[in-house]
PDB file of C-alpha atoms and ligand atoms in Angstrom:
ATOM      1  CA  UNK A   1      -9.758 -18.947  -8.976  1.00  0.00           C
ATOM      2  CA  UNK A   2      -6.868 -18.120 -11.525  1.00  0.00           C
ATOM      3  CA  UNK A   3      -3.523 -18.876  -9.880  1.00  0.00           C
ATOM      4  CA  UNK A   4       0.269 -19.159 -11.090  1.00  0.00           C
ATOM      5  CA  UNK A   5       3.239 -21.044  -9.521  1.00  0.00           C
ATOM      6  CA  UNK A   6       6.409 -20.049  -9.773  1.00  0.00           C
ATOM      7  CA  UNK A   7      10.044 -21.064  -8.249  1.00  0.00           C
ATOM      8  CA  UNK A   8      13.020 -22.577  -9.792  1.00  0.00           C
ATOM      9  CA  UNK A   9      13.312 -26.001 -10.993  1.00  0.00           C
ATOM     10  CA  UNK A  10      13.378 -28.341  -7.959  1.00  0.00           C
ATOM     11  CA  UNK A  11      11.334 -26.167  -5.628  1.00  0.00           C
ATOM     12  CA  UNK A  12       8.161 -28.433  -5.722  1.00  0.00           C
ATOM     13  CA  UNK A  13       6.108 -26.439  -7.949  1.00  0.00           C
ATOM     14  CA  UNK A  14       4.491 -29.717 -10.047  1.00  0.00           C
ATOM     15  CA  UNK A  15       3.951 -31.632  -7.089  1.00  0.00           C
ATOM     16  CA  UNK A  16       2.179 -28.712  -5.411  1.00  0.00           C
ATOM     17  CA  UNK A  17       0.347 -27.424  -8.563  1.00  0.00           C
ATOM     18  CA  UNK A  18      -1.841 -30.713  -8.113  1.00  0.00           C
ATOM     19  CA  UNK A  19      -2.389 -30.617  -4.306  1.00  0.00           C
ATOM     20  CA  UNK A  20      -3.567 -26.551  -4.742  1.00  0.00           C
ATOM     21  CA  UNK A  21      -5.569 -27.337  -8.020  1.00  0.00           C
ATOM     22  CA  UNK A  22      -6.929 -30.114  -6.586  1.00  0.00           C
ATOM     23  CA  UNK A  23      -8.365 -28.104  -3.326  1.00  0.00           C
ATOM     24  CA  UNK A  24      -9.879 -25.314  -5.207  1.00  0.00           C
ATOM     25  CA  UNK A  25     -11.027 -27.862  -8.087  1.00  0.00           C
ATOM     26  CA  UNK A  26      -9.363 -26.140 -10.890  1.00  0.00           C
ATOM     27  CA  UNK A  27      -7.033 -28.237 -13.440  1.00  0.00           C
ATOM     28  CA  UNK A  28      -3.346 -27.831 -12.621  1.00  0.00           C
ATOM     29  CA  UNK A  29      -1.378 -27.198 -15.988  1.00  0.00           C
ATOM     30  CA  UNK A  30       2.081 -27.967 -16.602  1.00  0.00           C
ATOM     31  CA  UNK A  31       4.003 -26.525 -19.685  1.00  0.00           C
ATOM     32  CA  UNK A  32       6.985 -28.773 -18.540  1.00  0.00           C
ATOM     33  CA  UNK A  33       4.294 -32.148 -18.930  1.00  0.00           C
ATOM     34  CA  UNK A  34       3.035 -30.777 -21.994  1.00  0.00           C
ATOM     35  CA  UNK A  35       5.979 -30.281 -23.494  1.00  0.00           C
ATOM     36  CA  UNK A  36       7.174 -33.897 -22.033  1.00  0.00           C
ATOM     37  CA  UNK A  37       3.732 -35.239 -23.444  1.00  0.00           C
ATOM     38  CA  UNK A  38       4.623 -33.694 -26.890  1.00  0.00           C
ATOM     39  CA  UNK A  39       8.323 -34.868 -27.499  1.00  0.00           C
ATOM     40  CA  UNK A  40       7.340 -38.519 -27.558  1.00  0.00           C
ATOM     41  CA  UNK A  41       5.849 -37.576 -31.389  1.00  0.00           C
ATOM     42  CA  UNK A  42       7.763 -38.499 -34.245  1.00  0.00           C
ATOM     43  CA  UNK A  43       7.259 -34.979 -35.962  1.00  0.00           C
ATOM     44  CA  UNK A  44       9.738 -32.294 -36.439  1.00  0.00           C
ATOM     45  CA  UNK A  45       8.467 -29.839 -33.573  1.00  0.00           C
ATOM     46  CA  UNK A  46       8.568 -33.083 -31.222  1.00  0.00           C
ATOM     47  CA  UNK A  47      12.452 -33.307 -31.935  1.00  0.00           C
ATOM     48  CA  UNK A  48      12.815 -29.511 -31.686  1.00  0.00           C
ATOM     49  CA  UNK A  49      11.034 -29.923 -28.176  1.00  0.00           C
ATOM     50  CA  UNK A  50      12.746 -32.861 -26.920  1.00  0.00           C
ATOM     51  CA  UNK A  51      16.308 -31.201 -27.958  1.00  0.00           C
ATOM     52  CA  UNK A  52      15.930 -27.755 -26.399  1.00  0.00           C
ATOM     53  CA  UNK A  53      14.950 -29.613 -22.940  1.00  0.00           C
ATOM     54  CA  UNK A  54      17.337 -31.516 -22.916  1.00  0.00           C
ATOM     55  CA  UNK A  55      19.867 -28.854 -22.963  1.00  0.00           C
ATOM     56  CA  UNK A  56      17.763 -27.021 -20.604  1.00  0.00           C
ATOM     57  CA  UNK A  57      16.995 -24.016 -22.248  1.00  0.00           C
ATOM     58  CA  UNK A  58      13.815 -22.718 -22.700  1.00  0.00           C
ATOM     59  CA  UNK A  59      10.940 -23.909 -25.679  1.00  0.00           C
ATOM     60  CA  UNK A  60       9.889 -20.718 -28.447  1.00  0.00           C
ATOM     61  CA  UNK A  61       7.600 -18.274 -26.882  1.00  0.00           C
ATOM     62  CA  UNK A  62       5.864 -18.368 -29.897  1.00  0.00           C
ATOM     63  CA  UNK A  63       5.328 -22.274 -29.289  1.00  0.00           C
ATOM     64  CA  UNK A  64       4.583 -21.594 -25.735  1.00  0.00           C
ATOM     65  CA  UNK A  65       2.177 -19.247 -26.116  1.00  0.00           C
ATOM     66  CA  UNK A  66       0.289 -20.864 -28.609  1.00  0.00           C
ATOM     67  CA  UNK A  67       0.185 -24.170 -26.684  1.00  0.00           C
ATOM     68  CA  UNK A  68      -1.106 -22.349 -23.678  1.00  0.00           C
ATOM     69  CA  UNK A  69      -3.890 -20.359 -25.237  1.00  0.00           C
ATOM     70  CA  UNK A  70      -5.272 -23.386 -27.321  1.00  0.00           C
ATOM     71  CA  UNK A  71      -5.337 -25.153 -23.691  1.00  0.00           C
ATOM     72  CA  UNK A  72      -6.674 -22.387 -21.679  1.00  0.00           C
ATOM     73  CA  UNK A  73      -9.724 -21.977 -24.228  1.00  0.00           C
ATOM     74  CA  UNK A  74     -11.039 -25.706 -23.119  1.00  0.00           C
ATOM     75  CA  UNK A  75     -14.025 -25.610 -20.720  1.00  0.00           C
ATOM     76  CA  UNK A  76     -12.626 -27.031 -18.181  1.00  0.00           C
ATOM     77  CA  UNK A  77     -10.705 -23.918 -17.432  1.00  0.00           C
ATOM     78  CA  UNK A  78     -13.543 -21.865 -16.987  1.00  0.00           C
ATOM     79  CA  UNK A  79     -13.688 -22.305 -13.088  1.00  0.00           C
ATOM     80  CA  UNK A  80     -10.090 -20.827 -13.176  1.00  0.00           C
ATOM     81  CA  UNK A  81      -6.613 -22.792 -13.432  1.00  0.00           C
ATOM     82  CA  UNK A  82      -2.988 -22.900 -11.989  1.00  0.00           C
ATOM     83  CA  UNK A  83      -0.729 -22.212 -14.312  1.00  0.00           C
ATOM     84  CA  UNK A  84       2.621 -23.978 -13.490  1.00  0.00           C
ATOM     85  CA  UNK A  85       6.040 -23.593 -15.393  1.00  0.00           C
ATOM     86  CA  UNK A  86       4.163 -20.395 -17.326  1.00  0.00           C
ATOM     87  CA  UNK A  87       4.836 -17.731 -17.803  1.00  0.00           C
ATOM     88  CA  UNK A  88       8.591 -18.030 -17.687  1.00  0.00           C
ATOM     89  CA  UNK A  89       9.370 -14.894 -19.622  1.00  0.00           C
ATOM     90  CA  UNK A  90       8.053 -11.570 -20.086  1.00  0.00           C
ATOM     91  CA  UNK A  91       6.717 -12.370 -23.279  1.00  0.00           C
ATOM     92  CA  UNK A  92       4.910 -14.726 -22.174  1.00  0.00           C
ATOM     93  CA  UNK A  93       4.071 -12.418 -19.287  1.00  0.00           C
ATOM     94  CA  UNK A  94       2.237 -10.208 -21.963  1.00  0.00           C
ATOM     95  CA  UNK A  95       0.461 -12.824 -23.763  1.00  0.00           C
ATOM     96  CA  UNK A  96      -1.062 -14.129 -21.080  1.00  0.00           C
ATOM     97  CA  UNK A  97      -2.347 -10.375 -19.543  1.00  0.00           C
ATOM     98  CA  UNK A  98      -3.518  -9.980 -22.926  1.00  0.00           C
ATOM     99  CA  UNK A  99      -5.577 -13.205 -22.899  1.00  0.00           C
ATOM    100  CA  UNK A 100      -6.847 -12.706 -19.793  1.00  0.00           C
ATOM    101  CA  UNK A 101      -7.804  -9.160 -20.807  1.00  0.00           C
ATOM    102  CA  UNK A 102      -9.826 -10.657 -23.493  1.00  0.00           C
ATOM    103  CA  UNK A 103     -11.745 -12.721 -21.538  1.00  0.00           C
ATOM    104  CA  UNK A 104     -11.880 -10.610 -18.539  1.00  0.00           C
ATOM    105  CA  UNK A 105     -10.777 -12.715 -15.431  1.00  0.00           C
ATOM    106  CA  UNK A 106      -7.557 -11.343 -14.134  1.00  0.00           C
ATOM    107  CA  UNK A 107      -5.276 -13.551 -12.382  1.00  0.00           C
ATOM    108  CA  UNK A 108      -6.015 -13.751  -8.363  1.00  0.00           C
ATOM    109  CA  UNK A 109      -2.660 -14.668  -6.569  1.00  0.00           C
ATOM    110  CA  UNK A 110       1.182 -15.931  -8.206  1.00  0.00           C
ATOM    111  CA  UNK A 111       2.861 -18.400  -5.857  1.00  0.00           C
ATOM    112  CA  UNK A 112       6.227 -18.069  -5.152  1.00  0.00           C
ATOM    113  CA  UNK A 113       7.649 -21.219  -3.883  1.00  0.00           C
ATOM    114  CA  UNK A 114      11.281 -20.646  -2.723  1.00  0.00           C
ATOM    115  CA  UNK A 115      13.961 -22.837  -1.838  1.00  0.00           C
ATOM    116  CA  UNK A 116      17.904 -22.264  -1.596  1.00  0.00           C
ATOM    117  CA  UNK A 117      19.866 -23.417  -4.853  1.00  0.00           C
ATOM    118  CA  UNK A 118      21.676 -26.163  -3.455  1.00  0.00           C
ATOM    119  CA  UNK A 119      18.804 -27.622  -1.781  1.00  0.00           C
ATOM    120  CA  UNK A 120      17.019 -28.154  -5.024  1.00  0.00           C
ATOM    121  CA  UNK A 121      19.867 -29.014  -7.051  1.00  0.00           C
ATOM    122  CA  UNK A 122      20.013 -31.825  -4.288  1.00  0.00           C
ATOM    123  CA  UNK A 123      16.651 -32.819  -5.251  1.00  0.00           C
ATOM    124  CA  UNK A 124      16.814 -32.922  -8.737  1.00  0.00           C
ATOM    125  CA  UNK A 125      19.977 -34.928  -9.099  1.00  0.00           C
ATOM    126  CA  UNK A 126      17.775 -37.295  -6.576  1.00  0.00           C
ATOM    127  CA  UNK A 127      14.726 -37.303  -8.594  1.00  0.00           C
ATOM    128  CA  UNK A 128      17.274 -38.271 -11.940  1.00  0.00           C
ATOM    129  CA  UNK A 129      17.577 -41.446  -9.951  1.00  0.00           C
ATOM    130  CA  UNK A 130      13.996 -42.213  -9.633  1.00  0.00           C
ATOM    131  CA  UNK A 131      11.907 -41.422 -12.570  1.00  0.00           C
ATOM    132  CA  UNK A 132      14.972 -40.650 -15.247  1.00  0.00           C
ATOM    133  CA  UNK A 133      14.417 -37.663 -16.182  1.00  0.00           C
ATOM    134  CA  UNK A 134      16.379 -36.537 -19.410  1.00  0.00           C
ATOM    135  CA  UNK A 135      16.931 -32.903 -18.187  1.00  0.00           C
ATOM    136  CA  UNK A 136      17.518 -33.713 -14.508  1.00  0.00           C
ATOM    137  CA  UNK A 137      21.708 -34.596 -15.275  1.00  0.00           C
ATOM    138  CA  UNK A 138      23.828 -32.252 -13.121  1.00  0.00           C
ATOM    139  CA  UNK A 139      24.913 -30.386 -16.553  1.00  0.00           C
ATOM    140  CA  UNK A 140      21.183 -29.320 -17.950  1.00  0.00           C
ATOM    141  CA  UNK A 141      20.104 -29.054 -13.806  1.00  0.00           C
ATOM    142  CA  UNK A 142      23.320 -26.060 -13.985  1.00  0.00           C
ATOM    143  CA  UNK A 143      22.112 -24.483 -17.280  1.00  0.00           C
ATOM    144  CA  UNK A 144      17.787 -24.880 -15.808  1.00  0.00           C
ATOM    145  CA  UNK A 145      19.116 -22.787 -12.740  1.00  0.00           C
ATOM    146  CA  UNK A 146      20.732 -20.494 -14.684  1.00  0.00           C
ATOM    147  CA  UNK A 147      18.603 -20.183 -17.510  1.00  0.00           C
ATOM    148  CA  UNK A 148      15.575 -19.275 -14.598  1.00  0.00           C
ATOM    149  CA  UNK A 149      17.817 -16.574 -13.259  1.00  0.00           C
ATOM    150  CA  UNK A 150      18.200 -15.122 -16.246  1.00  0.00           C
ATOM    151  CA  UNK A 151      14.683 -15.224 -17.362  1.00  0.00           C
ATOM    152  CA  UNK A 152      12.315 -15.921 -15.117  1.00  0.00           C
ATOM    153  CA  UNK A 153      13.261 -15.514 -11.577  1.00  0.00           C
ATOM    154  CA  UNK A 154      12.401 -11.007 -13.002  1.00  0.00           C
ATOM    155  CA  UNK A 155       9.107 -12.174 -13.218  1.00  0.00           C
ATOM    156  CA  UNK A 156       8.750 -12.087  -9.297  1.00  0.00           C
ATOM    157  CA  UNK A 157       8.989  -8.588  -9.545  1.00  0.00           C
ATOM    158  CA  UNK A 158       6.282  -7.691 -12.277  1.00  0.00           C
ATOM    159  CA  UNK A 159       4.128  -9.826  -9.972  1.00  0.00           C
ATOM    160  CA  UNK A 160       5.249  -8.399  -6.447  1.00  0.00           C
ATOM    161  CA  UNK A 161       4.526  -4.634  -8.265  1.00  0.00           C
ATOM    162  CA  UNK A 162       1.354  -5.722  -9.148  1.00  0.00           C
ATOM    163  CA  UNK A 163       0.828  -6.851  -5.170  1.00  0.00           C
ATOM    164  CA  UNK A 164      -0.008 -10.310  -6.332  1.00  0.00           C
ATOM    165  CA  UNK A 165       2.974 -12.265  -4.957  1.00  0.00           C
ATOM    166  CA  UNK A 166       2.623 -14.739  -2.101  1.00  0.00           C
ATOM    167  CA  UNK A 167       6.289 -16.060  -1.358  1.00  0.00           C
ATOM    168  CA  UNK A 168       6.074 -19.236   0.410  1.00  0.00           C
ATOM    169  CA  UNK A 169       8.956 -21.490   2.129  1.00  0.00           C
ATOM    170  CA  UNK A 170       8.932 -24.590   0.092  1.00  0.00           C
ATOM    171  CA  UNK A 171      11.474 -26.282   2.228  1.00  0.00           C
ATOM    172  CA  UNK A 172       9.868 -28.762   4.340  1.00  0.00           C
ATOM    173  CA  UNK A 173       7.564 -31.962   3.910  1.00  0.00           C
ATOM    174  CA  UNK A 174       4.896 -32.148   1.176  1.00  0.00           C
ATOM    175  CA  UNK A 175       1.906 -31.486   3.390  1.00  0.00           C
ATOM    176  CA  UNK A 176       3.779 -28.986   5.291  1.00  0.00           C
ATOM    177  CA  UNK A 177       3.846 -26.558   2.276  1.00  0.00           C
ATOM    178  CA  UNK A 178       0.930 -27.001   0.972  1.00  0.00           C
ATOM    179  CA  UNK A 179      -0.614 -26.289   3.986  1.00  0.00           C
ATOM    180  CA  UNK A 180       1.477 -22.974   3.624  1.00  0.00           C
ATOM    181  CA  UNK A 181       0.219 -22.136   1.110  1.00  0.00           C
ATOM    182  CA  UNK A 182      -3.289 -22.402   1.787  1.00  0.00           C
ATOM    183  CA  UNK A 183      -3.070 -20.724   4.441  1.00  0.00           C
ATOM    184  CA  UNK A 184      -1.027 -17.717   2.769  1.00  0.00           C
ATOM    185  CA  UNK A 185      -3.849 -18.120   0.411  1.00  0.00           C
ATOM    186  CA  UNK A 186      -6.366 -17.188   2.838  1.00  0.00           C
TER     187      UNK A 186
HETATM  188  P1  ADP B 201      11.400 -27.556 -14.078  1.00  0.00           P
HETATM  189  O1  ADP B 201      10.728 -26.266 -13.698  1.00  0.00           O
HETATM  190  O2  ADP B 201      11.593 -28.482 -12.905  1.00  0.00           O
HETATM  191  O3  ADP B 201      12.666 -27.360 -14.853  1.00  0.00           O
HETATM  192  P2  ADP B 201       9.240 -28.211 -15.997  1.00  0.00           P
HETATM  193  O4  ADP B 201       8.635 -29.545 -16.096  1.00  0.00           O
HETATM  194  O5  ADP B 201       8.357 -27.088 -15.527  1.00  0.00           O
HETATM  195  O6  ADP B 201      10.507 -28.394 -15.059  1.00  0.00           O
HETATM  196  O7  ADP B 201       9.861 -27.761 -17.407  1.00  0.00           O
HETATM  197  C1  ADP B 201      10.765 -28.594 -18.093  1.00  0.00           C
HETATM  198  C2  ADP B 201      11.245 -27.927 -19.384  1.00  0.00           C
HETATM  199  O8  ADP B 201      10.125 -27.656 -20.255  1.00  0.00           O
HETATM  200  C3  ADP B 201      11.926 -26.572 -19.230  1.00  0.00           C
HETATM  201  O9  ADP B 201      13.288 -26.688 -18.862  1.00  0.00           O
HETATM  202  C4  ADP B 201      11.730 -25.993 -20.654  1.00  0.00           C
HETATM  203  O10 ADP B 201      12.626 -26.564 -21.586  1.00  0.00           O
HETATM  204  C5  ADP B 201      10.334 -26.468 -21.014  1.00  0.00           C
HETATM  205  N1  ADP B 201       9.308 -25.463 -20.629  1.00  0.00           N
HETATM  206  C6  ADP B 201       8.350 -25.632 -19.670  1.00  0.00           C
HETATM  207  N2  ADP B 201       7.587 -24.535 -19.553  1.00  0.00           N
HETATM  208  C7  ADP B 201       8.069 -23.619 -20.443  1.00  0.00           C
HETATM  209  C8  ADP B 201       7.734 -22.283 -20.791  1.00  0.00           C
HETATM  210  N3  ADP B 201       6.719 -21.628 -20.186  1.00  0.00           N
HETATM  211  N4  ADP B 201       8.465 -21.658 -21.753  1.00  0.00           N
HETATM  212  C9  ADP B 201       9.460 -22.290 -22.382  1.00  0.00           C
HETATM  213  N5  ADP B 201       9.854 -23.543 -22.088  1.00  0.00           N
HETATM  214  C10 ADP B 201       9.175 -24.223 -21.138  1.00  0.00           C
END
Protein backbone atom coordinates (compact mmCIF):
# COMPACT_ATOMS: atom_id res chain seq x y z
CA UNK A 1 0.00 0.00 0.00
CA UNK A 2 1.65 3.36 -1.24
CA UNK A 3 -0.38 6.29 0.08
CA UNK A 4 0.10 10.24 0.28
CA UNK A 5 -1.51 12.82 2.66
CA UNK A 6 -2.13 15.98 1.82
CA UNK A 7 -4.04 19.22 3.38
CA UNK A 8 -2.79 22.43 4.65
CA UNK A 9 -0.86 22.94 7.70
CA UNK A 10 -3.18 22.36 10.69
CA UNK A 11 -5.53 19.91 9.02
CA UNK A 12 -4.26 16.80 11.01
CA UNK A 13 -2.24 15.26 8.43
CA UNK A 14 0.88 14.08 11.01
CA UNK A 15 -1.36 12.93 13.54
CA UNK A 16 -3.32 10.88 11.01
CA UNK A 17 -0.29 9.74 8.90
CA UNK A 18 0.52 7.47 12.07
CA UNK A 19 -3.01 6.16 12.86
CA UNK A 20 -3.36 5.13 8.74
CA UNK A 21 0.33 3.83 8.60
CA UNK A 22 -0.08 2.19 11.56
CA UNK A 23 -3.39 0.13 10.31
CA UNK A 24 -1.99 -0.94 7.06
CA UNK A 25 1.59 -1.50 8.78
CA UNK A 26 3.51 0.71 6.54
CA UNK A 27 5.99 3.50 8.10
CA UNK A 28 4.39 6.94 8.11
CA UNK A 29 7.05 9.56 6.81
CA UNK A 30 7.14 13.07 7.61
CA UNK A 31 9.34 15.59 5.59
CA UNK A 32 8.22 18.26 8.21
CA UNK A 33 9.95 15.67 11.24
CA UNK A 34 12.77 15.08 9.10
CA UNK A 35 13.49 18.27 8.43
CA UNK A 36 12.76 19.11 12.36
CA UNK A 37 15.10 16.02 13.12
CA UNK A 38 17.82 17.60 10.85
CA UNK A 39 17.96 21.34 12.06
CA UNK A 40 19.11 20.36 15.53
CA UNK A 41 22.81 19.69 13.61
CA UNK A 42 25.37 22.13 13.94
CA UNK A 43 26.23 22.02 10.09
CA UNK A 44 25.54 24.57 7.51
CA UNK A 45 22.47 22.76 5.74
CA UNK A 46 21.01 22.35 9.46
CA UNK A 47 20.99 26.30 9.73
CA UNK A 48 19.74 26.63 6.13
CA UNK A 49 16.86 24.17 7.26
CA UNK A 50 16.06 25.57 10.51
CA UNK A 51 15.94 29.28 8.86
CA UNK A 52 13.69 28.62 5.87
CA UNK A 53 11.05 26.94 8.44
CA UNK A 54 11.03 29.26 10.43
CA UNK A 55 9.92 31.77 7.99
CA UNK A 56 7.64 29.24 6.65
CA UNK A 57 8.62 28.85 3.30
CA UNK A 58 9.35 25.84 1.75
CA UNK A 59 13.03 23.62 2.02
CA UNK A 60 15.08 23.19 -1.79
CA UNK A 61 13.44 20.65 -3.92
CA UNK A 62 16.67 19.56 -4.65
CA UNK A 63 17.15 18.88 -0.75
CA UNK A 64 13.76 17.43 -0.60
CA UNK A 65 14.02 15.17 -3.11
CA UNK A 66 17.15 13.82 -2.25
CA UNK A 67 16.15 13.30 1.41
CA UNK A 68 13.10 11.44 0.29
CA UNK A 69 14.64 9.05 -2.17
CA UNK A 70 17.63 8.09 0.18
CA UNK A 71 14.63 7.27 2.76
CA UNK A 72 12.30 5.58 0.48
CA UNK A 73 15.22 3.11 -0.70
CA UNK A 74 15.34 1.57 3.10
CA UNK A 75 13.62 -1.84 3.41
CA UNK A 76 11.29 -1.00 5.47
CA UNK A 77 9.43 0.75 2.74
CA UNK A 78 9.06 -2.10 0.70
CA UNK A 79 5.50 -3.04 2.04
CA UNK A 80 4.51 0.51 0.80
CA UNK A 81 4.56 3.95 2.85
CA UNK A 82 2.51 7.21 3.51
CA UNK A 83 4.10 9.90 2.42
CA UNK A 84 3.10 13.00 4.52
CA UNK A 85 4.15 16.73 3.89
CA UNK A 86 5.56 15.32 0.22
CA UNK A 87 5.23 16.10 -2.44
CA UNK A 88 4.46 19.75 -1.90
CA UNK A 89 5.37 20.93 -5.36
CA UNK A 90 5.26 19.76 -8.77
CA UNK A 91 8.74 19.10 -8.83
CA UNK A 92 8.63 17.08 -6.39
CA UNK A 93 5.48 15.69 -7.99
CA UNK A 94 7.84 14.46 -10.88
CA UNK A 95 10.54 13.07 -8.87
CA UNK A 96 8.61 11.02 -7.05
CA UNK A 97 6.48 9.48 -10.40
CA UNK A 98 9.82 9.03 -11.66
CA UNK A 99 10.99 6.98 -8.65
CA UNK A 100 8.17 5.11 -8.46
CA UNK A 101 8.45 4.41 -12.20
CA UNK A 102 11.76 2.96 -11.51
CA UNK A 103 10.79 0.67 -9.15
CA UNK A 104 7.45 -0.06 -10.49
CA UNK A 105 4.80 0.37 -7.64
CA UNK A 106 2.60 3.27 -8.47
CA UNK A 107 1.03 5.13 -5.78
CA UNK A 108 -2.59 3.58 -4.67
CA UNK A 109 -4.72 6.49 -3.16
CA UNK A 110 -3.61 10.58 -2.10
CA UNK A 111 -5.56 11.72 0.95
CA UNK A 112 -6.97 14.88 0.99
CA UNK A 113 -7.68 15.98 4.43
CA UNK A 114 -9.63 19.31 4.36
CA UNK A 115 -10.46 21.73 6.85
CA UNK A 116 -11.60 25.55 6.59
CA UNK A 117 -8.61 28.12 7.04
CA UNK A 118 -9.61 29.59 10.14
CA UNK A 119 -10.28 26.42 11.79
CA UNK A 120 -6.72 25.33 11.42
CA UNK A 121 -5.15 28.52 11.94
CA UNK A 122 -7.11 28.08 15.33
CA UNK A 123 -5.29 24.98 15.87
CA UNK A 124 -1.99 25.85 15.15
CA UNK A 125 -1.77 29.00 17.19
CA UNK A 126 -3.15 26.31 19.96
CA UNK A 127 -0.64 23.73 19.31
CA UNK A 128 2.28 26.90 19.59
CA UNK A 129 1.11 26.77 23.16
CA UNK A 130 1.70 23.19 23.78
CA UNK A 131 4.70 21.75 22.19
CA UNK A 132 6.45 25.30 20.98
CA UNK A 133 6.71 24.98 17.83
CA UNK A 134 9.12 27.56 16.08
CA UNK A 135 6.96 27.89 12.88
CA UNK A 136 3.55 27.70 14.58
CA UNK A 137 3.67 31.95 15.49
CA UNK A 138 0.64 33.61 13.86
CA UNK A 139 3.23 35.39 11.29
CA UNK A 140 5.02 32.03 9.71
CA UNK A 141 1.23 30.13 10.38
CA UNK A 142 0.04 33.34 7.62
CA UNK A 143 3.02 32.84 5.24
CA UNK A 144 2.56 28.31 5.72
CA UNK A 145 -1.13 29.00 4.50
CA UNK A 146 -0.16 31.00 1.91
CA UNK A 147 2.86 29.49 0.81
CA UNK A 148 0.47 25.94 0.45
CA UNK A 149 -1.91 27.89 -1.72
CA UNK A 150 0.50 28.88 -3.82
CA UNK A 151 2.27 25.67 -4.19
CA UNK A 152 0.77 22.89 -3.12
CA UNK A 153 -2.87 23.09 -2.61
CA UNK A 154 -2.46 22.58 -7.37
CA UNK A 155 -1.32 19.39 -6.48
CA UNK A 156 -5.00 18.24 -5.65
CA UNK A 157 -5.67 18.56 -9.09
CA UNK A 158 -2.77 16.47 -10.77
CA UNK A 159 -4.01 13.87 -8.27
CA UNK A 160 -7.92 14.27 -8.75
CA UNK A 161 -6.98 13.96 -12.87
CA UNK A 162 -5.26 11.03 -12.21
CA UNK A 163 -8.65 9.69 -10.20
CA UNK A 164 -6.54 9.08 -7.17
CA UNK A 165 -7.95 11.70 -4.78
CA UNK A 166 -9.98 10.76 -1.72
CA UNK A 167 -11.08 14.18 -0.05
CA UNK A 168 -11.94 13.58 3.44
CA UNK A 169 -13.58 16.04 6.20
CA UNK A 170 -10.88 16.40 8.72
CA UNK A 171 -12.99 18.44 11.02
CA UNK A 172 -14.07 16.42 13.83
CA UNK A 173 -12.42 14.22 16.70
CA UNK A 174 -9.26 12.17 16.07
CA UNK A 175 -10.94 8.79 15.79
CA UNK A 176 -13.73 10.26 13.92
CA UNK A 177 -11.47 10.96 10.86
CA UNK A 178 -9.56 8.37 10.80
CA UNK A 179 -12.29 6.25 10.74
CA UNK A 180 -13.17 8.40 7.56
CA UNK A 181 -10.74 7.69 6.08
CA UNK A 182 -10.64 4.11 6.30
CA UNK A 183 -13.61 3.80 5.32
CA UNK A 184 -13.16 6.16 2.12
CA UNK A 185 -10.27 3.88 1.78
CA UNK A 186 -12.31 0.93 1.31
P1 LIG B 1 2.82 21.68 8.36
O1 LIG B 1 2.28 20.96 7.16
O2 LIG B 1 1.90 21.62 9.55
O3 LIG B 1 3.26 23.08 8.05
P2 LIG B 1 5.23 19.95 8.41
O4 LIG B 1 5.77 19.37 9.64
O5 LIG B 1 4.68 19.00 7.38
O6 LIG B 1 4.14 21.00 8.88
O7 LIG B 1 6.34 20.85 7.67
C1 LIG B 1 7.01 21.87 8.37
C2 LIG B 1 7.98 22.61 7.44
O8 LIG B 1 8.96 21.69 6.90
C3 LIG B 1 7.37 23.25 6.20
O9 LIG B 1 6.78 24.51 6.48
C4 LIG B 1 8.62 23.36 5.29
O10 LIG B 1 9.47 24.42 5.67
C5 LIG B 1 9.35 22.06 5.58
N1 LIG B 1 8.94 20.98 4.64
C6 LIG B 1 8.26 19.85 4.98
N2 LIG B 1 8.02 19.09 3.90
C7 LIG B 1 8.55 19.75 2.83
C8 LIG B 1 8.62 19.50 1.43
N3 LIG B 1 8.08 18.39 0.88
N4 LIG B 1 9.24 20.42 0.64
C9 LIG B 1 9.79 21.52 1.16
N5 LIG B 1 9.75 21.83 2.46
C10 LIG B 1 9.14 20.97 3.31
Amino acid sequence: MRLLIMGPPGAGKGTQAKLIAAHYGIPAISTGDIFRAMQTADTPLAKQVREIMASGGYISDEITNQIVAERLCQSDCDPGFLLDGYPRTLQQVDNLDAHLASIGAPIDSVISLTADEDEVVGRLLKRAEIEGRADDNEETIRRRQQVYAEQTAPLLDVYRDRGLLVEVDGLGGIDEVSERVFAALG
